[in-house]
Amino acid sequence: MEQVAIYAYQIGVSFSIFILISLGLAVIFGMMRVINLAQGEFLMLGAYACVLATQAGLSLWLSMFVAAAVVGLFGIVVERVIIRFLYGRIVDTLLATWGLSLFLVGGITTLFGPQSESVVNPLGNVTVGDIALSQYSLAMIAIAIALLIGTYCLWRFTRFGLIVRGTMQNPDMARGLGVNTDRVFMLTFGFGAALTGFAGAVLVPITGAAPPMGVFFIAKAFITVISGGHLPLIGTVSASAIFGAIDGFVAFVSSSVVGEMSVLFVAIILLRLLPMGITGHLRRGL
Amino acid sequence: MTLNRRQFMRTASGALVYASAASVLRSAGLKGEEPIKVANVLDQTGGLNIYSLKQISGCAMGVEDLNKAGGLLGRPIELLFYDSQSNNQFNSQYATQAFVRGKAHVLQGGITSSSREVMRPIVRKFGGLFFYNSLYEGGVCDRRHVSTGMVPAQQLEALVPYVMGEHGGKRGYILAADYNYGHITAKWMQKIIRENGGEDLAVEFFPLDVTNFAPVISRIQAAKPDVVWSVLVGGAHMAFYRQYEATIGKKNLMLASTTYGVGREQTELSADEAEGILIGTSFVDDLPSPAAKSFVKKFQAWEGNSDYVGEYGEYGYRGIMLWAEAVRKAGSPEPDAVIAALDGVQYDGAGGLYTIDGKTNHTTMDIHVVRGNRTGSFDLIKSFGQRPPKDTQLVCDLDKNPDDTTQYEPEV
């Protein structure tokens, strides 16, 4: 029983990290087809926003929402200033967002210095048998699941979600029906950025905030979303579940190196067998 | 304000006169001698600059102190700084530039082992001299290369038996960064643990971008060691210290490290995360000696802040001062004369007495075992006087083989 709990914990932690780093990208790249190479830096901005908010006296939990708001607004600015001129021009978006990522790393280093910043972890640990588990990691799993459910409900059950899905599917038709698609694109990008900022804040007590932190996550995020296929939400969840289960299990029974290797190995096999991603054969869904 | 041509000429020529007058005065003070040139190649920008920024200041402060005291051999010293931008390609480019265009008498710098290995052949090609001021895995045997930092035998032969003896850390669990420094240091650690009658339960390596340490933290708890040894390196691995404290906690299971502190990690973690870790070092700011106290005070005044200085800042100053002593002894700044004079050169610095061992061009120094405290610094527990670089001495003899340039990997 204890063993089961520990395996579940390892897999849960791994799964929640995959979800946190790729959920925002699922919106920005999965739904909107914008290859945002600055996605890792959005995470980093969220982390810094969270550090500043806690230093200003807010609790960690409130700071996560502050981080989401700050990065969401920043995402809207980026969409207005850069991205909206580049929809459909994949190579140009790639270059522009890469430049943006370099600019953000340089800018944050200039403002806050190269050292990393911390937030004190407010929670302790729980013991299962004689193994201690971090309560914060358990909270992180819950947060990741809550974010998933929240996003699903927003897309599935609200009028806004319906309009967004319609616009992404066929912008001309949506425009013909009187939807201000320009605004929908802007808000969707902002929502993706806000999710990323929130995730960055959630990661701070575990990884800290430092200018180069985006680099540690960006490749994994893209691999997850691409393996997920064309249905951004279901695809990302199933890819995160597969990769999280493999990474959590293998890294625990063997080592972190083998864990990362097996994730990449499985991703390659998966894309060879299902070139359109896990959801490639599903016709409908989110 | 508008500026017409005449005003501009007047201002510009005034500035020119002023600038040349200052340089005339300065060189007049030192009898118009040709300057001795020191090149410093370090990462002022990029991901590795957490290790370099203080060392850049340490080196510049050393040169300034020498000039204030009248230069070396009656000649002023000119510092040529090059920013290698955390990219080995620039190490190679600027090392070449320092010798060809800069006519440097000595090259100081390089942080990572890879940057050192890029620059060493260049130093050889131009018949130069290279001071590498960094903690590294040991074994470089090259008369044009001088290591002023700690090597594993010095640090571990003090720290490991201490942790095993005084704290009962017989059964160790080793976590190391997955590149040559981590691998070689982990081997040394296993050897020393076994020699002292202990047991190494496991050695695990982590690529430099790993941030999720939950799996290994659970494995550690299942293995039930007496102490966890960290040879982790870089920004991503800082996550380990955070996650360790949130699960196991140093109160319940001792944590000791060879690398913690050199990147000034303790100033970036919370008090709980930093308190209690045991490390072996040749310099921390809170050494109680008057030399250490006055060095830290001088350094902070020089930089104009109250930052923690740390080991790498002190290494920068130490490298300049040891080289200066060798130049004085040789009576010439020419690399070959200085190399011939290196054996036995001493400098009494902030961390204790440093002596260059001419057989290996490595440095004998005091090693201090210290414990992290809650105020972003360390408390001294015990000092071990004058530890020689034994690991490199076992494999390297520059007296017998002056043309050797190998980096030996110690047989463990």
XYZ file of C-alpha atoms in Angstrom:
698
model
C 0.000 0.000 0.000
C 2.784 2.375 0.935
C 4.601 1.428 -2.235
C 1.492 2.186 -4.275
C 1.170 5.583 -2.611
C 4.797 6.442 -3.355
C 4.524 5.413 -6.990
C 1.322 7.418 -7.290
C 3.117 10.409 -5.763
C 6.073 10.185 -8.169
C 3.802 9.845 -11.176
C 1.530 12.615 -9.900
C 4.417 15.052 -9.448
C 5.772 14.293 -12.882
C 2.327 14.544 -14.468
C 1.592 17.863 -12.799
C 4.893 19.341 -14.004
C 4.112 18.264 -17.580
C 0.614 19.757 -17.303
C 1.840 23.030 -15.782
C 4.525 23.657 -18.373
C 2.423 22.689 -21.389
C -1.139 23.842 -20.671
C -0.483 27.448 -21.736
C 1.309 26.214 -24.818
C -1.646 23.951 -25.615
C -3.720 27.120 -25.968
C -1.148 29.247 -27.769
C 0.349 26.587 -30.039
C -2.274 23.829 -29.910
C -5.316 26.036 -30.550
C -3.885 29.141 -32.177
C -0.969 27.514 -34.072
C 1.449 30.185 -32.876
C 4.903 28.690 -32.332
C 5.797 30.694 -29.255
C 9.472 30.143 -28.462
C 9.147 32.668 -25.634
C 6.832 30.275 -23.785
C 9.574 29.327 -21.320
C 10.177 33.009 -20.649
C 6.449 33.508 -19.937
C 6.900 30.879 -17.225
C 9.932 32.775 -15.974
C 7.989 36.056 -15.904
C 5.253 34.335 -13.899
C 7.874 33.105 -11.469
C 9.338 36.598 -11.029
C 5.888 38.168 -10.672
C 5.174 35.656 -7.914
C 8.479 36.415 -6.154
C 7.808 40.166 -6.259
C 4.231 39.722 -5.045
C 5.284 37.584 -2.079
C 8.041 40.070 -1.265
C 5.378 42.762 -1.241
C 3.618 40.768 1.473
C 1.009 38.733 -0.391
C 0.584 35.051 0.402
C 1.995 32.556 -2.088
C -1.491 31.456 -3.166
C -2.631 34.997 -3.941
C 0.655 35.696 -5.672
C -0.103 32.939 -8.169
C -3.171 34.862 -9.319
C -1.154 38.085 -9.472
C 1.382 36.275 -11.648
C -1.390 35.013 -13.944
C -2.798 38.540 -14.287
C 0.603 40.128 -14.948
C 1.696 37.584 -17.551
C -1.789 37.540 -19.100
C -1.638 41.310 -19.619
C 1.895 40.998 -20.900
C 0.671 38.334 -23.340
C -2.016 40.698 -24.618
C 0.596 43.389 -25.197
C 2.819 40.907 -27.037
C -0.131 39.808 -29.167
C -0.998 43.404 -30.078
C 2.572 44.487 -30.780
C 4.072 41.388 -32.425
C 1.932 38.302 -32.911
C -1.163 39.753 -34.602
C 0.854 40.739 -37.673
C 2.239 37.239 -37.998
C -0.753 34.829 -37.895
C -0.188 32.109 -40.466
C 3.447 33.110 -41.045
C 5.084 30.307 -39.070
C 8.766 31.055 -39.705
C 8.307 34.747 -38.965
C 6.505 33.986 -35.690
C 9.266 31.604 -34.746
C 11.955 34.255 -35.286
C 9.966 37.013 -33.604
C 9.207 34.974 -30.489
C 12.774 33.704 -30.315
C 13.932 37.315 -30.339
C 11.372 38.085 -27.664
C 12.692 35.243 -25.519
C 16.288 36.535 -25.770
C 15.058 40.030 -24.946
C 13.158 38.808 -21.877
C 16.095 36.792 -20.526
C 18.411 39.777 -21.035
C 15.900 42.228 -19.611
C 15.220 40.223 -16.455
C 18.950 39.629 -15.931
C 19.559 43.374 -16.184
C 16.721 44.218 -13.823
C 17.096 41.516 -11.172
C 20.592 40.154 -11.746
C 21.695 36.676 -12.745
C 21.116 35.033 -9.355
C 17.986 33.057 -8.620
C 15.225 34.238 -6.298
C 13.282 32.134 -3.820
C 9.879 31.989 -2.231
C 9.612 30.224 1.081
C 7.688 26.977 0.785
C 4.735 27.470 3.156
C 3.963 23.772 3.633
C 5.737 20.936 5.413
C 5.733 17.253 4.691
C 3.589 14.199 5.311
C 4.972 10.755 5.937
C 3.738 7.607 4.293
C 5.292 4.675 6.101
C 8.783 6.019 6.668
C 9.018 8.078 3.502
C 8.338 11.803 3.709
C 6.449 13.440 0.860
C 6.323 17.168 0.228
C 2.910 18.653 0.911
C 3.621 21.368 -1.603
C 4.142 18.770 -4.327
C 0.764 17.284 -3.412
C -0.761 20.752 -3.609
C 0.892 21.187 -7.000
C -0.814 18.048 -8.289
C -4.184 19.388 -7.097
C -3.525 22.777 -8.696
C -2.586 21.198 -12.027
C -5.808 19.186 -12.053
C -7.856 22.237 -11.058
C -6.310 24.263 -13.888
C -7.186 21.498 -16.327
C -10.787 21.270 -15.186
C -11.118 25.043 -15.175
C -9.805 25.351 -18.699
C -12.017 22.521 -19.919
C -15.121 24.091 -18.408
C -14.274 27.483 -19.857
C -13.946 26.098 -23.377
C -16.805 23.619 -23.120
C -19.548 25.324 -21.172
C -19.259 29.079 -21.671
C -20.327 31.302 -24.540
C -16.798 32.725 -24.646
C -15.396 29.216 -25.038
C -17.785 28.465 -27.877
C -16.823 31.645 -29.708
C -13.133 30.959 -29.222
C -13.446 27.423 -30.553
C -15.478 28.613 -33.510
C -12.990 31.361 -34.299
C -10.035 28.989 -34.169
C -11.829 26.538 -36.451
C -12.949 28.994 -39.079
C -12.158 32.650 -38.495
C -13.832 33.832 -41.710
C -17.101 32.179 -40.808
C -16.916 33.546 -37.276
C -16.307 37.022 -38.656
C -19.243 36.570 -40.991
C -21.429 35.799 -37.983
C -20.410 39.064 -36.368
C -17.656 37.914 -34.045
C -14.823 40.361 -33.479
C -12.146 37.766 -34.266
C -9.312 40.193 -33.734
C -10.384 40.568 -30.133
C -10.915 36.831 -29.700
C -7.364 36.115 -30.880
C -6.036 38.715 -28.477
C -7.956 37.353 -25.495
C -7.103 33.741 -26.281
C -3.399 34.533 -26.484
C -3.698 36.457 -23.228
C -5.454 33.496 -21.607
C -2.675 31.133 -22.723
C -0.087 33.546 -21.341
C -2.008 33.821 -18.047
C -2.094 30.022 -17.662
C 1.666 29.967 -18.277
C 2.273 32.743 -15.766
C 0.212 30.910 -13.167
C 2.202 27.740 -13.803
C 5.482 29.658 -13.438
C 4.325 30.910 -10.052
C 3.317 27.397 -8.954
C 6.796 26.122 -9.834
C 8.693 28.799 -7.855
C 8.830 27.067 -4.437
C 10.214 23.976 -6.179
C 12.632 25.402 -8.726
C 13.131 29.049 -7.726
C 13.014 31.909 -10.233
C 16.042 32.598 -12.407
C 16.492 34.224 -15.838
C 17.479 31.033 -17.701
C 14.749 28.828 -16.186
C 12.591 28.822 -19.326
C 15.191 26.788 -21.186
C 14.734 23.887 -18.775
C 11.071 23.499 -19.732
C 10.486 24.715 -23.275
C 11.527 21.525 -25.095
C 9.401 19.315 -22.853
C 6.417 21.611 -23.324
C 6.598 21.430 -27.123
C 7.136 17.660 -27.092
C 4.036 17.246 -24.929
C 1.773 19.447 -27.028
C 3.002 18.035 -30.349
C 2.637 14.437 -29.144
C -0.869 15.339 -28.019
C -1.991 16.066 -31.551
C -4.605 18.420 -32.907
C -7.010 18.413 -29.959
C -5.105 20.703 -27.627
C -6.689 19.876 -24.293
C -7.344 16.151 -24.537
C -4.077 15.701 -26.405
C -2.020 17.557 -23.813
C -3.669 15.743 -20.932
C -3.117 12.316 -22.466
C 0.469 13.098 -23.482
C 1.191 14.468 -19.992
C -0.353 11.369 -18.452
C 1.756 9.026 -20.573
C 4.994 10.978 -20.151
C 4.346 11.699 -16.481
C 3.663 8.049 -15.739
C 6.801 6.935 -17.566
C 9.018 9.665 -16.128
C 7.711 9.287 -12.574
C 7.960 5.512 -12.611
C 11.300 5.114 -14.376
C 12.997 7.989 -12.557
C 11.969 6.412 -9.257
C 12.934 2.800 -9.941
C 16.021 3.687 -11.961
C 17.375 7.261 -12.209
C 16.443 10.712 -13.505
C 18.701 10.259 -16.550
C 16.961 7.055 -17.597
C 13.589 8.658 -16.813
C 14.219 11.543 -19.229
C 15.611 9.186 -21.841
C 12.598 6.937 -21.743
C 10.236 9.898 -22.145
C 12.050 11.020 -25.289
C 12.210 7.443 -26.552
C 8.481 6.951 -26.077
C 7.773 10.313 -27.725
C 9.726 9.235 -30.808
C 7.933 5.864 -31.013
C 4.605 7.575 -30.445
C 5.106 10.057 -33.248
C 6.327 7.292 -35.554
C 3.182 5.231 -34.946
C 0.812 8.194 -34.685
C 2.366 10.959 -36.802
C -0.656 13.184 -36.153
C -0.281 12.815 -32.398
C -2.316 10.901 -29.863
C -5.568 12.594 -30.829
C -4.809 12.482 -34.555
C -7.632 10.021 -35.257
C -10.255 11.705 -33.096
C -12.511 13.903 -35.110
C -14.075 15.953 -32.373
C -13.388 17.050 -28.869
C -11.332 19.750 -27.164
C 21.951 73.565 -26.011
C 23.416 73.958 -29.473
C 27.052 73.373 -30.140
C 28.759 75.080 -33.075
C 31.898 73.868 -34.737
C 34.276 76.125 -32.791
C 32.822 75.268 -29.434
C 32.996 71.616 -30.326
C 36.675 71.885 -31.348
C 37.501 73.772 -28.185
C 35.776 71.186 -25.967
C 37.202 68.244 -27.852
C 40.781 69.529 -27.792
C 40.407 70.379 -24.119
C 39.253 66.830 -23.441
C 42.163 65.472 -25.427
C 44.707 67.542 -23.460
C 43.089 66.501 -20.210
C 43.135 62.810 -21.114
C 46.741 62.803 -22.246
C 47.840 64.879 -19.256
C 46.409 62.262 -16.906
C 48.200 59.461 -18.688
C 51.419 61.521 -18.761
C 51.152 62.012 -15.016
C 50.426 58.373 -14.377
C 53.297 57.016 -16.405
C 55.604 59.715 -15.018
C 54.848 58.439 -11.542
C 56.155 55.037 -12.587
C 59.185 56.296 -14.517
C 57.543 55.825 -17.909
C 58.212 52.091 -17.928
C 56.407 49.704 -20.274
C 53.402 48.206 -18.473
C 53.202 44.532 -17.549
C 50.016 43.136 -19.050
C 47.527 40.879 -17.296
C 44.685 39.448 -19.379
C 41.531 38.343 -17.570
C 39.042 36.193 -19.533
C 35.846 35.544 -17.568
C 32.077 35.361 -18.103
C 30.632 38.764 -17.285
C 27.406 37.823 -19.074
C 25.501 34.599 -19.779
C 24.371 31.709 -17.624
C 27.715 31.069 -15.913
C 28.290 34.598 -14.697
C 27.118 33.723 -11.158
C 30.544 32.129 -10.787
C 32.484 34.931 -12.485
C 31.157 38.332 -11.446
C 32.907 38.454 -8.070
C 36.090 37.024 -9.536
C 36.201 39.804 -12.139
C 36.132 42.311 -9.270
C 38.692 40.314 -7.273
C 41.114 40.326 -10.180
C 40.646 44.045 -10.922
C 41.075 44.899 -7.250
C 44.300 42.863 -7.124
C 45.758 44.752 -10.087
C 44.725 48.074 -8.566
C 46.361 47.179 -5.238
C 49.612 46.247 -6.979
C 49.625 49.514 -8.924
C 48.922 51.520 -5.760
C 51.955 49.885 -4.180
C 54.155 51.029 -7.071
C 53.557 48.278 -9.609
C 55.729 45.215 -10.127
C 59.484 45.482 -10.652
C 58.927 49.232 -10.934
C 56.574 48.802 -13.876
C 52.842 49.566 -13.905
C 50.343 46.770 -14.532
C 47.726 47.014 -17.213
C 44.599 44.857 -16.973
C 43.002 43.668 -20.203
C 39.521 42.312 -19.543
C 37.646 40.100 -22.000
C 34.049 38.919 -21.498
C 33.828 35.280 -22.628
C 29.994 35.440 -22.358
C 29.596 31.882 -20.947
C 30.556 30.543 -24.370
C 33.757 28.569 -24.949
C 34.074 29.937 -28.436
C 34.843 33.343 -26.941
C 37.355 31.817 -24.535
C 39.316 30.631 -27.522
C 38.937 33.883 -29.451
C 39.879 36.166 -26.560
C 42.735 34.016 -25.281
C 44.279 34.298 -28.752
C 43.582 38.026 -28.877
C 45.113 38.507 -25.420
C 48.435 37.055 -26.543
C 48.572 38.321 -30.135
C 47.193 41.841 -29.898
C 47.344 42.365 -26.134
C 50.857 40.893 -25.680
C 49.704 39.610 -22.287
C 52.364 38.347 -19.873
C 49.814 36.215 -18.049
C 46.289 35.019 -18.749
C 44.038 34.677 -15.714
C 40.545 33.232 -15.868
C 38.322 30.452 -17.115
C 35.712 28.966 -14.777
C 34.502 25.672 -16.203
C 36.819 22.793 -17.009
C 35.738 22.981 -20.631
C 36.756 26.653 -20.911
C 40.107 25.784 -19.347
C 40.684 22.981 -21.832
C 39.860 25.354 -24.689
C 42.402 27.932 -23.533
C 45.261 25.663 -22.445
C 46.457 24.750 -25.981
C 46.317 28.419 -26.974
C 48.500 29.399 -24.019
C 50.942 26.680 -25.083
C 50.976 27.825 -28.688
C 52.007 31.350 -27.729
C 54.413 30.265 -24.997
C 52.328 32.064 -22.373
C 51.346 31.477 -18.761
C 47.846 30.659 -17.520
C 46.439 31.003 -13.989
C 43.202 29.028 -13.638
C 41.423 30.254 -10.506
C 38.634 27.776 -9.941
C 37.644 24.708 -7.995
C 38.043 21.753 -10.380
C 38.393 17.953 -10.660
C 42.228 17.917 -10.567
C 44.850 16.175 -12.675
C 45.989 18.864 -15.140
C 49.743 18.489 -15.605
C 51.063 21.389 -17.673
C 53.870 23.780 -16.720
C 52.157 26.723 -18.426
C 49.032 26.144 -16.302
C 48.774 27.058 -12.612
C 45.754 26.010 -10.540
C 45.121 28.194 -7.493
C 41.805 26.602 -6.440
C 40.877 23.440 -4.579
C 41.117 19.954 -6.086
C 39.093 16.973 -4.752
C 41.800 15.446 -2.547
C 42.244 18.713 -0.631
C 38.586 19.347 -0.070
C 37.364 15.772 0.413
C 40.206 14.494 2.588
C 39.287 17.177 5.077
C 35.504 17.139 4.748
C 34.682 13.424 4.324
C 36.514 12.017 7.376
C 35.194 14.913 9.446
C 31.573 14.235 8.476
C 32.062 10.490 8.974
C 33.834 10.841 12.300
C 32.245 13.735 14.174
C 28.778 13.349 12.722
C 28.603 9.587 12.208
C 27.976 9.917 8.471
C 29.287 6.447 7.651
C 26.782 5.486 4.989
C 26.657 8.077 2.236
C 24.344 8.661 -0.722
C 26.063 10.649 -3.494
C 24.309 12.931 -6.001
C 26.515 14.457 -8.687
C 26.261 16.611 -11.799
C 26.534 14.588 -14.999
C 29.822 15.827 -16.523
C 33.528 15.341 -15.873
C 33.723 17.351 -12.646
C 30.805 15.453 -11.088
C 31.994 12.032 -12.233
C 35.606 12.438 -11.076
C 34.661 14.054 -7.774
C 32.112 11.290 -7.085
C 34.836 8.668 -7.701
C 37.121 10.423 -5.230
C 34.338 10.604 -2.737
C 33.662 6.859 -2.975
C 37.361 6.114 -2.556
C 37.725 8.301 0.524
C 34.495 7.046 2.096
C 35.656 3.430 1.674
C 39.168 4.160 2.953
C 37.642 5.557 6.117
C 35.552 2.470 6.727
C 32.288 3.857 5.414
C 29.912 2.724 2.737
C 28.710 4.478 -0.423
C 25.125 3.310 -0.868
C 24.590 4.844 -4.302
C 25.988 7.350 -6.768
C 23.534 9.110 -9.029
C 24.208 11.582 -11.819
C 21.933 14.400 -12.920
C 22.030 16.263 -16.241
C 22.420 20.000 -15.682
C 18.783 20.761 -16.590
C 17.067 18.428 -14.104
C 14.742 20.315 -11.753
C 12.468 17.560 -10.424
C 14.261 15.750 -7.598
C 11.198 14.015 -6.118
C 12.205 10.528 -7.376
C 15.694 10.610 -5.888
C 14.458 12.118 -2.641
C 12.147 9.130 -2.185
C 14.942 6.727 -3.116
C 17.245 8.360 -0.561
C 14.660 7.818 2.138
C 14.238 4.196 1.165
C 18.021 3.655 1.281
C 18.321 5.242 4.755
C 21.830 6.721 4.546
C 23.498 8.691 7.386
C 24.472 11.549 5.082
C 23.643 12.834 1.602
C 26.560 14.182 -0.463
C 25.794 16.783 -3.107
C 28.151 17.403 -6.029
C 25.362 19.198 -7.898
C 26.178 22.190 -10.107
C 24.355 25.166 -11.607
C 21.040 26.953 -11.500
C 18.642 24.070 -12.174
C 20.187 21.933 -9.436
C 19.471 24.611 -6.828
C 16.001 23.072 -6.916
C 17.416 20.069 -5.059
C 18.184 22.101 -1.915
C 14.642 23.506 -1.926
C 12.945 20.148 -2.410
C 15.223 18.395 0.092
C 14.262 20.815 2.830
C 10.548 20.501 1.965
C 10.600 16.713 2.303
C 13.451 15.181 4.294
C 14.992 18.223 5.926
C 18.604 18.642 7.035
C 17.501 18.247 10.657
C 16.575 14.627 9.932
C 19.309 13.698 7.493
C 22.656 15.451 7.160
C 23.514 17.125 3.872
C 27.115 17.877 2.854
C 28.437 19.302 -0.399
C 31.577 20.043 -2.410
C 30.019 22.636 -4.677
C 27.457 24.431 -2.566
C 28.469 28.026 -1.840
C 30.842 28.711 -4.721
C 27.986 30.154 -6.767
C 26.880 32.002 -3.598
C 23.859 29.655 -3.461
C 23.230 30.386 0.224
C 22.379 34.018 -0.551
C 19.599 32.860 -2.866
C 17.904 30.276 -0.672
C 15.655 30.818 2.314
C 17.099 30.590 5.845
C 15.614 27.113 6.403
C 16.954 25.834 3.102
C 20.473 27.155 3.766
C 20.913 26.349 7.446
C 22.920 23.302 8.442
C 24.597 22.212 5.219
C 28.238 21.151 5.683
C 30.867 22.144 3.126
C 34.633 22.115 2.683
C 36.087 25.359 1.375
C 39.288 27.387 1.238
C 37.505 30.678 1.858
C 34.152 31.933 3.123
C 33.409 35.506 4.219
C 32.852 34.567 7.838
C 36.248 33.052 8.573
C 37.211 34.570 11.920
C 40.789 35.469 10.921
C 41.701 39.181 10.714
C 42.985 38.593 7.163
C 39.577 37.327 6.041
C 37.727 40.126 7.825
C 39.835 42.889 6.312
C 39.679 41.287 2.855
C 35.874 41.190 2.902
C 35.720 44.786 4.125
C 38.102 45.956 1.413
C 36.269 44.003 -1.288
C 32.861 45.389 -0.321
C 34.227 48.923 -0.166
C 35.830 48.434 -3.580
C 32.533 47.258 -5.106
C 30.521 49.794 -3.129
C 28.017 47.271 -1.710
C 27.677 44.791 1.131
C 27.301 41.629 -0.961
C 28.589 38.260 0.138
C 32.014 37.897 -1.566
C 32.567 34.145 -1.513
C 35.266 31.781 -2.604
C 35.437 32.680 -6.304
C 35.868 36.392 -5.592
C 38.783 35.572 -3.335
C 40.247 33.227 -5.982
C 40.474 36.176 -8.412
C 42.538 38.224 -5.952
C 44.586 35.182 -4.905
C 45.488 34.385 -8.535
C 46.821 37.912 -9.142
C 48.790 37.994 -5.891
C 50.390 34.566 -6.336
C 51.406 35.507 -9.860
C 52.826 38.825 -8.600
C 54.941 37.006 -6.002
C 56.279 34.718 -8.726
C 57.133 37.724 -10.934
C 59.012 39.355 -8.045
C 60.909 36.162 -7.398
C 61.764 35.735 -11.079
C 62.723 39.389 -11.491
C 60.918 39.399 -14.824
C 57.338 39.119 -16.064
C 58.340 36.924 -19.039
C 56.321 33.672 -18.847
C 59.259 31.256 -18.953
C 61.143 33.089 -16.222
C 58.021 33.171 -14.043
C 57.360 29.439 -14.622
C 60.916 28.627 -13.527
C 60.336 30.593 -10.316
C 56.905 29.132 -9.458
C 57.967 26.374 -7.058
C 57.503 27.434 -3.447
C 55.983 30.837 -4.228
C 53.818 31.867 -1.278
C 51.108 34.379 -0.582
C 49.518 34.823 2.805
C 45.928 35.552 1.828
C 42.427 35.836 3.224
C 41.906 32.054 3.554
C 45.383 31.245 4.936
C 48.791 30.612 3.418
C 48.893 29.589 -0.270
C 51.982 27.830 -1.605
C 52.534 26.777 -5.218
C 53.842 23.238 -5.589
C 56.280 23.336 -8.525
C 55.956 19.634 -9.255
C 52.311 20.041 -10.268
C 51.728 23.822 -10.431
C 48.859 23.339 -8.013
C 48.431 25.148 -4.702
C 48.703 23.966 -1.112
C 46.169 25.738 1.119
C 44.125 25.561 4.319
C 40.746 23.843 4.075
C 37.913 24.919 6.355
C 34.871 22.833 7.202
C 31.957 25.237 7.625
C 28.238 24.988 8.298
C 25.503 27.079 6.651
C 23.726 29.494 9.008
C 20.487 31.445 8.816
C 22.039 34.755 7.747
C 23.208 33.801 4.257
C 26.673 32.807 5.345
C 28.663 30.048 7.080
C 30.028 29.330 10.544
C 33.539 27.915 10.796
C 33.638 24.497 12.471
C 37.191 23.336 11.936
C 40.248 24.289 9.879
C 42.673 21.813 8.356
C 46.084 23.411 7.842
C 48.043 23.267 4.588
C 46.500 20.484 2.541
C 48.607 19.537 -0.507
C 46.998 18.729 -3.906
C 47.680 15.026 -3.325
C 45.553 13.621 -6.130
C 47.438 15.549 -8.800
C 50.802 14.928 -7.102
C 50.203 11.182 -7.494
C 50.034 11.427 -11.259
C 51.977 14.546 -12.241
C 55.681 15.425 -12.033
C 56.647 18.495 -14.020
C 60.260 18.312 -12.771
C 60.695 14.968 -14.522
C 58.408 15.612 -17.504
C 58.428 19.353 -18.168
C 56.779 18.852 -21.554
C 53.782 16.984 -20.161
C 50.415 18.579 -21.032
C 47.994 15.777 -20.107
C 44.991 16.009 -17.840
C 45.210 12.784 -15.845
C 42.077 11.134 -14.612
C 42.904 9.746 -11.185
C 42.761 5.986 -10.853
C 40.180 5.339 -8.185
